[in-house]
Short mmCIF file of C-alpha atoms in Angstrom, two decimals:
data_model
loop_
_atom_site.label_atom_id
_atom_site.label_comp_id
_atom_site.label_asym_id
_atom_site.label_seq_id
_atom_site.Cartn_x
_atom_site.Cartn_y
_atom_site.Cartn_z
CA UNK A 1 -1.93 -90.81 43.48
CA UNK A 2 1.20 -89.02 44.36
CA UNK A 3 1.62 -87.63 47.67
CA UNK A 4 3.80 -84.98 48.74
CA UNK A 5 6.38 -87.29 50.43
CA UNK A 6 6.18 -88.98 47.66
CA UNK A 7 7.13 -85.70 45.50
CA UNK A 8 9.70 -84.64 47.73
CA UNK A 9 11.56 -88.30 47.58
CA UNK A 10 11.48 -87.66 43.63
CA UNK A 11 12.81 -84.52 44.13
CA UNK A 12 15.58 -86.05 46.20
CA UNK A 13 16.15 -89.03 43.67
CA UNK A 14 16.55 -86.34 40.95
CA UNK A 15 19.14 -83.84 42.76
CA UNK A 16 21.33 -87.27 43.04
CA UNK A 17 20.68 -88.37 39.83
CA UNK A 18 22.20 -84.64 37.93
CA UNK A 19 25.31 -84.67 40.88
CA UNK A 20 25.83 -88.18 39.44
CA UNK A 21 25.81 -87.15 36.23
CA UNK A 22 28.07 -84.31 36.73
CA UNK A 23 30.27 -86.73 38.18
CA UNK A 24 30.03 -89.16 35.00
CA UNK A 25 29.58 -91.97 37.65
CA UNK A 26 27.26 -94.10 35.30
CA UNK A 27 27.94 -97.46 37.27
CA UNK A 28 25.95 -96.22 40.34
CA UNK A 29 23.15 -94.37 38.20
CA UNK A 30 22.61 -97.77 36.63
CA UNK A 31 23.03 -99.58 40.20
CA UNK A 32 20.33 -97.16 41.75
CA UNK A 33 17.85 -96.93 38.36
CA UNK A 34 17.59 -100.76 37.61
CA UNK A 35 15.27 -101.84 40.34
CA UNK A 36 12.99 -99.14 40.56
CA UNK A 37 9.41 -99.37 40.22
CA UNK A 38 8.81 -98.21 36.44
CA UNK A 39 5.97 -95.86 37.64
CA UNK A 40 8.81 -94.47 40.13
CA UNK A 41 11.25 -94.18 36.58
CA UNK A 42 8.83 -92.35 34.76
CA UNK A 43 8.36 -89.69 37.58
CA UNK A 44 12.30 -89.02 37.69
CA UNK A 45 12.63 -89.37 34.01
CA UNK A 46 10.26 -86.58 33.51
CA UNK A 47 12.29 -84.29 35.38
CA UNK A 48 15.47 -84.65 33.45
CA UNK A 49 16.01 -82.36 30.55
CA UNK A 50 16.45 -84.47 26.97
CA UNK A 51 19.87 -85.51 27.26
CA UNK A 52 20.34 -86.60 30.74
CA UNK A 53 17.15 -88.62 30.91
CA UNK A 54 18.56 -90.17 27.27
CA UNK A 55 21.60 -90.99 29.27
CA UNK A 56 19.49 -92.21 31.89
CA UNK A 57 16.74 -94.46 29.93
CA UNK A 58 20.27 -95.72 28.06
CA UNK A 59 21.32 -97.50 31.35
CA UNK A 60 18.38 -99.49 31.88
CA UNK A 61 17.72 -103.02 31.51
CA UNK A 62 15.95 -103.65 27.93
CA UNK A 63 12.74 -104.81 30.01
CA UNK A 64 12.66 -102.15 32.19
CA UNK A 65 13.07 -99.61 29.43
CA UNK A 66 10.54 -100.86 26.91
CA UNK A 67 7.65 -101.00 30.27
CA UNK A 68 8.85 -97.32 31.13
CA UNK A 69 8.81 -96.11 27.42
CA UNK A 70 5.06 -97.51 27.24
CA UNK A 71 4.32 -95.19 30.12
CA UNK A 72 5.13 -92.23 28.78
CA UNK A 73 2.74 -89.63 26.73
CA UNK A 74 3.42 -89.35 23.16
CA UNK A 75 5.83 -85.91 23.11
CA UNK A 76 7.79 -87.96 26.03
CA UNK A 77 8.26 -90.09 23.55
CA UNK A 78 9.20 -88.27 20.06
CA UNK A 79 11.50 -86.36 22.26
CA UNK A 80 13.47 -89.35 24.03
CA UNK A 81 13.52 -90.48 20.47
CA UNK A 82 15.68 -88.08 19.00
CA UNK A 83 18.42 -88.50 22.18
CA UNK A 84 19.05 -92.05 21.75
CA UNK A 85 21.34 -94.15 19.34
CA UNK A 86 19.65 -95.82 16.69
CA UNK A 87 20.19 -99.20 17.56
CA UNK A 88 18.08 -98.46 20.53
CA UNK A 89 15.69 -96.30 18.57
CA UNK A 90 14.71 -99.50 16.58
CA UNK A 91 14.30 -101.80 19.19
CA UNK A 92 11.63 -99.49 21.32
CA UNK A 93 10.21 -98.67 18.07
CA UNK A 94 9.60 -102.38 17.11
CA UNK A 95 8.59 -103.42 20.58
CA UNK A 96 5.48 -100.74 20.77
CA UNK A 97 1.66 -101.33 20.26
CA UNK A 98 0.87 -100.38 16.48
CA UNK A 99 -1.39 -97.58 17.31
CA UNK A 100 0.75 -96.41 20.19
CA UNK A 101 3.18 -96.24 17.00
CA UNK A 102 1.30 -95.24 15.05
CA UNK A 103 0.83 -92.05 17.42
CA UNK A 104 3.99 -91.66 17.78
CA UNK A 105 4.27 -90.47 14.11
CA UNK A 106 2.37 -87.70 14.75
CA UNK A 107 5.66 -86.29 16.89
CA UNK A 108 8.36 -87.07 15.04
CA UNK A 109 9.33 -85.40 12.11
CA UNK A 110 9.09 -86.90 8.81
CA UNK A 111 12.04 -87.83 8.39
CA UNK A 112 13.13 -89.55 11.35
CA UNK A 113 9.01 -91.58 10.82
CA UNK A 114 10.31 -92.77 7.46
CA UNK A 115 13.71 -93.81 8.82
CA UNK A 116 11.67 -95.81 11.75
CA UNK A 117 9.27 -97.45 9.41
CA UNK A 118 12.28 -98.90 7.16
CA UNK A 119 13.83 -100.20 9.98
CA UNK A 120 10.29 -102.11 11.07
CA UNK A 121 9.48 -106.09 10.52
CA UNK A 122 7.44 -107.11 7.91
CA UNK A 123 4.65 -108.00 10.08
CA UNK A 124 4.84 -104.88 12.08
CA UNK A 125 4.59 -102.89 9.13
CA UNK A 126 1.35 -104.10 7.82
CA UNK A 127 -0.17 -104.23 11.44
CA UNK A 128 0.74 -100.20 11.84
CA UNK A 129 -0.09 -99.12 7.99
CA UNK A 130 -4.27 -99.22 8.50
CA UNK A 131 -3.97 -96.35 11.16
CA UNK A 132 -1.88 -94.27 9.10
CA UNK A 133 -4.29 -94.24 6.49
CA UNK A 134 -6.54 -91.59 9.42
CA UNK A 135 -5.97 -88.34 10.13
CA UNK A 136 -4.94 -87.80 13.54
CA UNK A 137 -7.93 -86.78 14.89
CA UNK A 138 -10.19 -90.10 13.66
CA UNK A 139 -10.55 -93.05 16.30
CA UNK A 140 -9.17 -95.26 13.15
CA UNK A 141 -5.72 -93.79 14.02
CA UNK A 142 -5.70 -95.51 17.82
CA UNK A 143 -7.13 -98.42 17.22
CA UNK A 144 -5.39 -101.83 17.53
CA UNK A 145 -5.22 -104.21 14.64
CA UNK A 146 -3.80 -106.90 17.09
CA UNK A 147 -7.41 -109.24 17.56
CA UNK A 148 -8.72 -112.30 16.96
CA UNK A 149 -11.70 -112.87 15.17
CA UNK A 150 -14.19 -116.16 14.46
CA UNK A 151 -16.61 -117.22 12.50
CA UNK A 152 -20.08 -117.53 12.85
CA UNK A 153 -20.27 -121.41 12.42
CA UNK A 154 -17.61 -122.33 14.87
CA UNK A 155 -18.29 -124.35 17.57
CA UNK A 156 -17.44 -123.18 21.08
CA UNK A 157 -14.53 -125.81 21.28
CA UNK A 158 -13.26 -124.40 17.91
CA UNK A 159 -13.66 -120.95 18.92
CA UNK A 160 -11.47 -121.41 21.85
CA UNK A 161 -8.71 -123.58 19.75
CA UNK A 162 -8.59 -121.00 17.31
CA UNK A 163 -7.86 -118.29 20.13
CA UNK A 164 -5.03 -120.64 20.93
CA UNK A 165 -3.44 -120.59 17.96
CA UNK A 166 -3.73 -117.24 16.70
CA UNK A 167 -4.36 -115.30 20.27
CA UNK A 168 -0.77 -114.89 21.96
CA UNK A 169 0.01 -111.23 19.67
CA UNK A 170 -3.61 -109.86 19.92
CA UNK A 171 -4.49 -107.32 22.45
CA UNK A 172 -7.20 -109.15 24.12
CA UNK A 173 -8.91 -112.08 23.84
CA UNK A 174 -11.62 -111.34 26.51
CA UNK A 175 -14.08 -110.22 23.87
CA UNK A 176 -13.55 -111.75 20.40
CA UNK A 177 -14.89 -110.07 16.83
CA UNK A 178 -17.46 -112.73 14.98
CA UNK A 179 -17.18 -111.66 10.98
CA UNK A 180 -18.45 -113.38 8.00
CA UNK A 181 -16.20 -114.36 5.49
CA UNK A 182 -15.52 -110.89 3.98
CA UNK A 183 -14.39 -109.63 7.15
CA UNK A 184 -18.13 -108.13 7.84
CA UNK A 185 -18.86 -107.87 11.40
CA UNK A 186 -21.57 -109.44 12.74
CA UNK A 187 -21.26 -109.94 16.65
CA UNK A 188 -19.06 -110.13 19.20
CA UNK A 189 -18.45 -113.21 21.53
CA UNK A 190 -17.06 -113.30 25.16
CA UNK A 191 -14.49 -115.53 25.74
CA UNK A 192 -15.82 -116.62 29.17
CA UNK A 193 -19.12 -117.59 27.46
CA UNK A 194 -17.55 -119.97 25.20
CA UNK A 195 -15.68 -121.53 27.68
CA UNK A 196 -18.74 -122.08 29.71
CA UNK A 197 -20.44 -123.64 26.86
CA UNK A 198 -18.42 -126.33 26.41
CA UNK A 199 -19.62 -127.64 30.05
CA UNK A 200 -22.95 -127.28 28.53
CA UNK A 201 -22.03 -129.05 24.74
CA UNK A 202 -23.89 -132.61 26.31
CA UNK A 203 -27.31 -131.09 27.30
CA UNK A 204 -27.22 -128.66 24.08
CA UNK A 205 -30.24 -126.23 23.87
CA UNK A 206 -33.02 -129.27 24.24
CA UNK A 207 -36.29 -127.39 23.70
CA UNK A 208 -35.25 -124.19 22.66
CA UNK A 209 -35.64 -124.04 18.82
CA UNK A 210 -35.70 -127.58 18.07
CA UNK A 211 -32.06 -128.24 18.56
CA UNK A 212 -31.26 -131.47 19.34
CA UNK A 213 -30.03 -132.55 22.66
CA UNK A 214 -26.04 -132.57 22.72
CA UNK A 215 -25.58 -130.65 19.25
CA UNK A 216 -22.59 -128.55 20.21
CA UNK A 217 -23.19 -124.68 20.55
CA UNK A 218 -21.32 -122.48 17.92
CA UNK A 219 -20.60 -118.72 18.16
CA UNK A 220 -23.77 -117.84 16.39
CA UNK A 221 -25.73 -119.25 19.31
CA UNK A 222 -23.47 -117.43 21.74
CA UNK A 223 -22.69 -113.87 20.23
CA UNK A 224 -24.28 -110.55 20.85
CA UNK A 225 -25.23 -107.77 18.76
CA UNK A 226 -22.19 -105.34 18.12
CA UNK A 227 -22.11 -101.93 19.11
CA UNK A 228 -19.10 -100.50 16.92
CA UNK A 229 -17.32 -97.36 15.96
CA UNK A 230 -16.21 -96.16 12.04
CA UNK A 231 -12.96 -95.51 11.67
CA UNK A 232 -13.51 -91.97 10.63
CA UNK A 233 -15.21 -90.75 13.20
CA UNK A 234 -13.93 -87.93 15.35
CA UNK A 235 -11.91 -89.85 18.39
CA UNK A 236 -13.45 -88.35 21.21
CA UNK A 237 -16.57 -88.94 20.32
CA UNK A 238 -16.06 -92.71 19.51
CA UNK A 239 -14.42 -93.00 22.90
CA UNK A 240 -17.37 -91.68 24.78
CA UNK A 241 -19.50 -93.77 23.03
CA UNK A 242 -17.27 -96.80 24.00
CA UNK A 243 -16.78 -96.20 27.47
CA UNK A 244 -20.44 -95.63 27.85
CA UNK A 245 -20.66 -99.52 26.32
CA UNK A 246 -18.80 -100.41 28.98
CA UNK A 247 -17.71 -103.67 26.92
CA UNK A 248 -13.72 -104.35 27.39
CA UNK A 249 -13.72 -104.03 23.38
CA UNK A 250 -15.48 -101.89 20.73
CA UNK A 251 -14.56 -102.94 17.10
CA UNK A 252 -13.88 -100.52 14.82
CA UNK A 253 -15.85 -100.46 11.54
CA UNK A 254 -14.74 -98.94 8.03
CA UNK A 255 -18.06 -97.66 5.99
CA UNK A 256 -19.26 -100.98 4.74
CA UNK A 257 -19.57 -102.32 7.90
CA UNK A 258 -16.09 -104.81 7.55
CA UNK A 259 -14.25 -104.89 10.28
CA UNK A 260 -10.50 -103.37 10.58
CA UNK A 261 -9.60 -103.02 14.20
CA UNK A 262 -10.69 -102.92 17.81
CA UNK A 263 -11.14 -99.95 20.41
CA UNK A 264 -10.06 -101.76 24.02
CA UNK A 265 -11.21 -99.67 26.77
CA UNK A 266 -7.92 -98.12 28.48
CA UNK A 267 -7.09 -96.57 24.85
CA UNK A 268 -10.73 -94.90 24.82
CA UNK A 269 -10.63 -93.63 28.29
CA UNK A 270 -7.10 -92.12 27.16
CA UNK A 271 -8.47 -90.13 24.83
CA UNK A 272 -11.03 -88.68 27.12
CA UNK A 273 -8.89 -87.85 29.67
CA UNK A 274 -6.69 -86.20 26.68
CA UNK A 275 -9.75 -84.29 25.68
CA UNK A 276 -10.88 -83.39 29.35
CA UNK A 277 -7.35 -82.10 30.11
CA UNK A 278 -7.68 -79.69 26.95
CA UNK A 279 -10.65 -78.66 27.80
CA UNK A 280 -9.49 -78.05 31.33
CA UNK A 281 -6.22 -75.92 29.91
CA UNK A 282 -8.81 -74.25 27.57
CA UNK A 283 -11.51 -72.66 29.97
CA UNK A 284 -8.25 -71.22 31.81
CA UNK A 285 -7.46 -69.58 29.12
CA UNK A 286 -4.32 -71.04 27.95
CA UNK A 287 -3.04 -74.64 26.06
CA UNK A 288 -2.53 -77.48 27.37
CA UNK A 289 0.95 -78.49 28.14
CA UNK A 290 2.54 -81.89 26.64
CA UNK A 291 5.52 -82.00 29.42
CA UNK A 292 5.81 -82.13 33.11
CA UNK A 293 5.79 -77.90 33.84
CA UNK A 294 9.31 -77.52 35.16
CA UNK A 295 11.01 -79.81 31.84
CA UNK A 296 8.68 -77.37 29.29
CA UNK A 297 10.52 -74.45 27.95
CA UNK A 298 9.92 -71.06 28.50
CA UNK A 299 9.33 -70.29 24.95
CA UNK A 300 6.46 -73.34 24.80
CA UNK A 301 4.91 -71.92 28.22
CA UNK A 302 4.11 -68.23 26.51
CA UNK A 303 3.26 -69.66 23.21
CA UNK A 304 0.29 -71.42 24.99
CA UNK A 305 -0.93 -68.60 26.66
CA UNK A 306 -0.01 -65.91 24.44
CA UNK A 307 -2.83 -66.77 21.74
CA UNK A 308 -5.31 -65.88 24.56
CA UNK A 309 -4.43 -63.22 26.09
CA UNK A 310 -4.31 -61.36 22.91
CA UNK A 311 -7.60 -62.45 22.23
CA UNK A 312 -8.76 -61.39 25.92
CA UNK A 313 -7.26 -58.05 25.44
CA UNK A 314 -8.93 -57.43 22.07
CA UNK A 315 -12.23 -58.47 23.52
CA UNK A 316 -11.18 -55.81 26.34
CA UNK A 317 -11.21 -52.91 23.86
CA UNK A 318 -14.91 -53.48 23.13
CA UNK A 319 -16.02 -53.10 26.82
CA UNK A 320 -13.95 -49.57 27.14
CA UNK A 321 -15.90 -48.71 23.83
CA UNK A 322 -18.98 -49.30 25.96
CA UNK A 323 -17.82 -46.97 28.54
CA UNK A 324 -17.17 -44.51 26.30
CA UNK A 325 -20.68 -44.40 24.82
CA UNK A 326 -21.80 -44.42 28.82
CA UNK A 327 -19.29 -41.63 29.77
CA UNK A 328 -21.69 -38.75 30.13
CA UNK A 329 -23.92 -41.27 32.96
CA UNK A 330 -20.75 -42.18 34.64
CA UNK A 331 -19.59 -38.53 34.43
CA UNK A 332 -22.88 -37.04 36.70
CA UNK A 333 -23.55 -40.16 38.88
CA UNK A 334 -19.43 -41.41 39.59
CA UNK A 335 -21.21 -44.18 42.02
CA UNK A 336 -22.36 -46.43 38.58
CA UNK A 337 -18.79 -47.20 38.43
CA UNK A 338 -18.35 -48.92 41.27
CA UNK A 339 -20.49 -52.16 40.66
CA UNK A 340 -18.90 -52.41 37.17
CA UNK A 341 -16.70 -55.31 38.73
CA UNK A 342 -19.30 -56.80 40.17
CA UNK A 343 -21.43 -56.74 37.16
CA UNK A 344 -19.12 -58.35 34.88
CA UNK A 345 -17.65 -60.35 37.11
CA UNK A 346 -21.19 -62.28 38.05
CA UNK A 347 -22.11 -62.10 33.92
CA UNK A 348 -18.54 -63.88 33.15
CA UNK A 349 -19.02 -66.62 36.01
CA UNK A 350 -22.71 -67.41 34.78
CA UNK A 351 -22.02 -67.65 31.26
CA UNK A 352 -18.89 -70.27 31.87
CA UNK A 353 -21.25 -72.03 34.33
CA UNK A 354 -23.38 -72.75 31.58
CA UNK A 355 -20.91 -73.00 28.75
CA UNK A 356 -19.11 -75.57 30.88
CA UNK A 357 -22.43 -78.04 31.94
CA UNK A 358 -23.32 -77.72 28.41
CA UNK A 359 -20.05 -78.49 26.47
CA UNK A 360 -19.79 -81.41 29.14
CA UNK A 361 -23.08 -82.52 28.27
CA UNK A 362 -22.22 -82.54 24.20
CA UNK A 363 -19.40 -84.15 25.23
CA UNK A 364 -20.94 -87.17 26.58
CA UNK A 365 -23.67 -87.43 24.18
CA UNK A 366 -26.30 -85.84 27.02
CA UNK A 367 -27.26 -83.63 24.36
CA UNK A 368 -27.55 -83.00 20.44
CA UNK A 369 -27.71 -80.19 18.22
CA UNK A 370 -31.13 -81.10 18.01
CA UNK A 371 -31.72 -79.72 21.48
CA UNK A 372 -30.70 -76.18 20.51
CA UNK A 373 -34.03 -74.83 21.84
CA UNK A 374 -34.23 -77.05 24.52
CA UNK A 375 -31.24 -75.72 26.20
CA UNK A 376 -31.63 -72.31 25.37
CA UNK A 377 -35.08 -72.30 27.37
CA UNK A 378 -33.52 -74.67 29.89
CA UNK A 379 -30.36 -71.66 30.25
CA UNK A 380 -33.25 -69.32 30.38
CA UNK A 381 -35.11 -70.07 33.21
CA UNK A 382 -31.66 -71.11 35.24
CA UNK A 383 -30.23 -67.67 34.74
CA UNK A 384 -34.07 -66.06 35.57
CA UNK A 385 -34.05 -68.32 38.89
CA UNK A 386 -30.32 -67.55 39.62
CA UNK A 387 -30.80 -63.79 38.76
CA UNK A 388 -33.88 -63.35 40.80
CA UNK A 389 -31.66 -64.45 44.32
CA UNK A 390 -28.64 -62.62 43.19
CA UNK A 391 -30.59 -59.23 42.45
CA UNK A 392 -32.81 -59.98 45.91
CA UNK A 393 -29.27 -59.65 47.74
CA UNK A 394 -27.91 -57.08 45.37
CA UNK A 395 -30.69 -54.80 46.15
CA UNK A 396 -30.90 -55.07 49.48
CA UNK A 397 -27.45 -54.19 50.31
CA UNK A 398 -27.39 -51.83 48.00
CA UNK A 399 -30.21 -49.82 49.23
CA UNK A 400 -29.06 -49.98 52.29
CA UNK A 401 -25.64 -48.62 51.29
CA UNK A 402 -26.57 -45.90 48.47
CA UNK A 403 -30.43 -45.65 48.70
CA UNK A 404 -33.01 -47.21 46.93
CA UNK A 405 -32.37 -46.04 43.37
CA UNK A 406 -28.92 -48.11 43.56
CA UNK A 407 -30.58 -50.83 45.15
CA UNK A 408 -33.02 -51.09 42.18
CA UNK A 409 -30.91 -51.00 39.69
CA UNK A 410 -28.37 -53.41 40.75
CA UNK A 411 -31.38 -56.15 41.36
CA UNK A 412 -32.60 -55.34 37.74
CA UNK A 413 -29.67 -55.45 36.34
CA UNK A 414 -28.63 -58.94 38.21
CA UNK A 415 -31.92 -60.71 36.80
CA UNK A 416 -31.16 -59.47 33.09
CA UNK A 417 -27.41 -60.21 33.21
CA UNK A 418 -27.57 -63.90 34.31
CA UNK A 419 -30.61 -64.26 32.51
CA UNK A 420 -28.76 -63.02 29.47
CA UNK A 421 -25.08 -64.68 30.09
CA UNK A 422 -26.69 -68.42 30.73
CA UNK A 423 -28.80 -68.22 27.90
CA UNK A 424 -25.72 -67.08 25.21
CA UNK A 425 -23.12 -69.32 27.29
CA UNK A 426 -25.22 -72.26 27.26
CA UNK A 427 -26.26 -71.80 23.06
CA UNK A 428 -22.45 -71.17 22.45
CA UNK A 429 -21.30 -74.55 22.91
CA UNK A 430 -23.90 -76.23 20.71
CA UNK A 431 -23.12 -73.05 18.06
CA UNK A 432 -19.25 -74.52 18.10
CA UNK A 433 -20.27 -77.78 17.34
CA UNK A 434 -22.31 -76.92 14.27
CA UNK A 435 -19.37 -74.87 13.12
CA UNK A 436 -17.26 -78.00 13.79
CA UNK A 437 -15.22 -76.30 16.29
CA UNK A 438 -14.13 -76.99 19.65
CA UNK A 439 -16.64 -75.52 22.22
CA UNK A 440 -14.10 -75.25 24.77
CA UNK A 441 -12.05 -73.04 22.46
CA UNK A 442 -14.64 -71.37 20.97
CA UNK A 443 -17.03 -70.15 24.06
CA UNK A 444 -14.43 -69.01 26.48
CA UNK A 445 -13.53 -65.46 24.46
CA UNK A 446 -16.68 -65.16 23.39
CA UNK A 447 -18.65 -65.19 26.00
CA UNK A 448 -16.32 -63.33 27.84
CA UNK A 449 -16.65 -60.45 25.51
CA UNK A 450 -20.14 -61.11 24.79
CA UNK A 451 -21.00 -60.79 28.54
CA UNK A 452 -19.16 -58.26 29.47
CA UNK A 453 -20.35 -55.61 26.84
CA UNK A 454 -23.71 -56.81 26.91
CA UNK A 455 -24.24 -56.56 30.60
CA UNK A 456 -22.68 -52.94 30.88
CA UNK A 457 -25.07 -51.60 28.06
CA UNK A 458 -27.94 -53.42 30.30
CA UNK A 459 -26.32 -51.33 33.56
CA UNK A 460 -26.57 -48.49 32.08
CA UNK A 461 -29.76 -48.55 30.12
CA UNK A 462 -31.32 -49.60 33.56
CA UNK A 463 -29.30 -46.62 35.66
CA UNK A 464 -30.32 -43.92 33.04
CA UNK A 465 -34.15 -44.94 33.35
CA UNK A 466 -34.13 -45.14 36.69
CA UNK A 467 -31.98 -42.07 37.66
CA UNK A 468 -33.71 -39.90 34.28
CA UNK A 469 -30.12 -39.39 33.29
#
């Protein structure tokens, strides 16, 4: 976790990096770069606009550079890319993790892809080319194709000679893939299990099954079942389901069940925190941003918050509409106007209360669209309960303040706006995902337009009946 110390050292190391560079004294950038932590690298680096931290990344030591290019996110990437020299361009390239290359191609134009791919080994070719064959948004197109897999029959000592042999490239070897011989999956073996089973080859499985005494224990005896992923399926999902395995490794299926790559548990958690940070952007209102703040251009920063505002302000125009229809109430009784900000402010807040625990909830598997009804009565009784305390304080200070009428309505219309707002913002969510979109994206206008129209008309229906307006 970065402190602020920590910040304001960066800050430091930064301002002496760009008088350096104004100063073209490259000897003592690459002096005061080359032993720096590469955590430490990537925190400077992001601070740089394009061509100074291309300068920069240029100096380091080839080691150095390829561990601090790994750390960085994938527009990080495209766009130090496109400021280096393409003898540099092609080593990075080569050195990176297939499906962190594979992401990569996503950025890039595709041109400069193309131009990267012909420049690729053999080998590195046909270990990136599966995950192209996904759209971006599959789990197929971040998987590894680095693994190791056994056979069934092995023994344990063959197992582990094979990982010997084959195991140096992979991306793990903690958990290996057992397939048949068409490449079907049928379990998955730990590597620690077969190690302890060759302490155990001499006693065998005496008495369990028949096997004789000192028959040597293959991978059939040792594997598990396999909890795997398809390729196709959307990437968050798969990576939720993954985590939630809690297994090092999930392999990755195609639809007949043959295996094609492996899942390993930092990539999945990757992808959630991707998601979680769009989500997070989202329910604010805006996009979420693929550079450190100060490094992403003005032009990016409104373009990501532009799209939402406009929608905001269109959703605006329907709650003046509402006024207007009200105008002759507000018109003979001016007081009605002043708990309109209350009003919509406590409808807005409910409905992303419940929009949020439920699009968390889909997001983690918690819930299906089976559960429709479930959470709409569930919503229901939350925004009665919530509702009932809210209008109990509403109309007691209320009263107090503008007499009993006021303190009536505003209890009333307390219990029918939360009631109301939790119910729609918790069946919005589960709406987007039958529509295949994004619940984040799709709930937040909504129910902010939903809520706030809907609990003025309430308001006012209540104020007129009780008033006799």
């Amino acid at each position: 976790m970065t402190t602020s110390r920590d910040r304001l050292e960066f800050d430091v190391l930064a301002d002496h990096l760009a008088l350096m560079l104004a100063q073209e004294d490259l000897a003592s950038i690459e002096k005061l770069i080359r032993d720096m932590p590469p955590s430490d690298l990537v925190n400077v680096l992001e601070r740089e606009d394009p061509d100074d931290r291309a300068i920069i990344y240029r100096l380091l030591p080839r080691e150095l550079a390829l561990e601090v290019f790994d750390r960085f996110n994938g527009s990080m990437r495209a766009e130090l890319l496109t400021g280096l020299r393409d003898e540099h361009v092609v080593g990075v390239f080569e050195h990176l993790d297939p499906d962190d290359r594979a992401a990569l191609v996503d950025e890039l134009p595709a041109s400069v892809s193309a131009k990267l791919f012909s420049g690729l080994s053999e080998k590195e070719r046909k270990l990136t080319a599966p995950m192209l064959g996904y759209p971006s948004g599959a789990i197929g197109r971040h998987m590894s194709t680095e693994y190791v897999r056994v056979r069934p029959g092995m023994t344990a000592r063959e197992a582990i000679a094979h990982v010997r042999a084959t195991g140096e490239g992979a991306e793990t070897v903690y958990l290996l893939m057992v397939t048949d011989d068409h490449r079907r999956l049928e379990g998955v073996v730990g590597l620690r299990d077969l190690i302890f089973a060759l302490d155990g080859e001499a006693g065998g499985k005496d008495g369990e099954g028949g096997e004789a005494a000192g028959d040597p224990l293959t991978v059939r005896d040792l594997m598990k079942a396999p909890e795997s992923v398809t390729a196709s399926e959307d990437a968050e999902t798969a990576a939720r389901r993954a985590v939630r395995t809690t297994h090092l490794v999930t392999p990755v299926v195609d639809e007949e069940g043959r295996l094609i790559g492996i899942l390993t548990i930092d990539d999945a958690n990757r992808i959630i925190d991707r998601a979680d940070e769009e989500d997070a952007a989202r329910a604010g209102a805006s996009e979420p941003l693929d550079r450190p703040y100060l490094v992403t251009s003005v032009a990016t920063l409104v373009r990501s918050r532009i799209v939402w505002l406009l929608v905001l302000a269109l959703s605006a125009i329907l709650t003046v509409q509402v006024l207007e229809m009200f105008e002759d109430a507000l018109a003979k009784v001016v007081t009605l106007s002043l708990f309109i900000p209350l009003l919509t402010g406590t409808a807005g807040n409910t409905g992303s209360q419940a929009a949020t625990t439920v699009t968390r909830a889909l997001a983690v598997g918690e819930v299906r669209l089976r559960d429709t009804w479930k959470v709409a009565w569930r919503e229901v009784r939350v925004g009665v309960t919530m509702g009932v305390l809210l209008g109990l304080i509403g109309a007691v200070v209320a009263g107090v303040v503008y007499g009993l009428d006021f303190g009536l309505i505003i209890g009333l219309t307390l219990v029918s706006i939360c009631t109301i707002a939790a119910t729609v913002g918790g069946i919005m969510p589960m709406i987007a995902r039958a529509i295949k979109a994004d619940p984040a994206v799709f709930s937040t206008p909504f129910i902010s337009t939903f809520c706030d129209a809907s609990g003025l008309i309430v308001y006012f229906l209540i104020a007129k009946a009780v008033l006799g307006l």
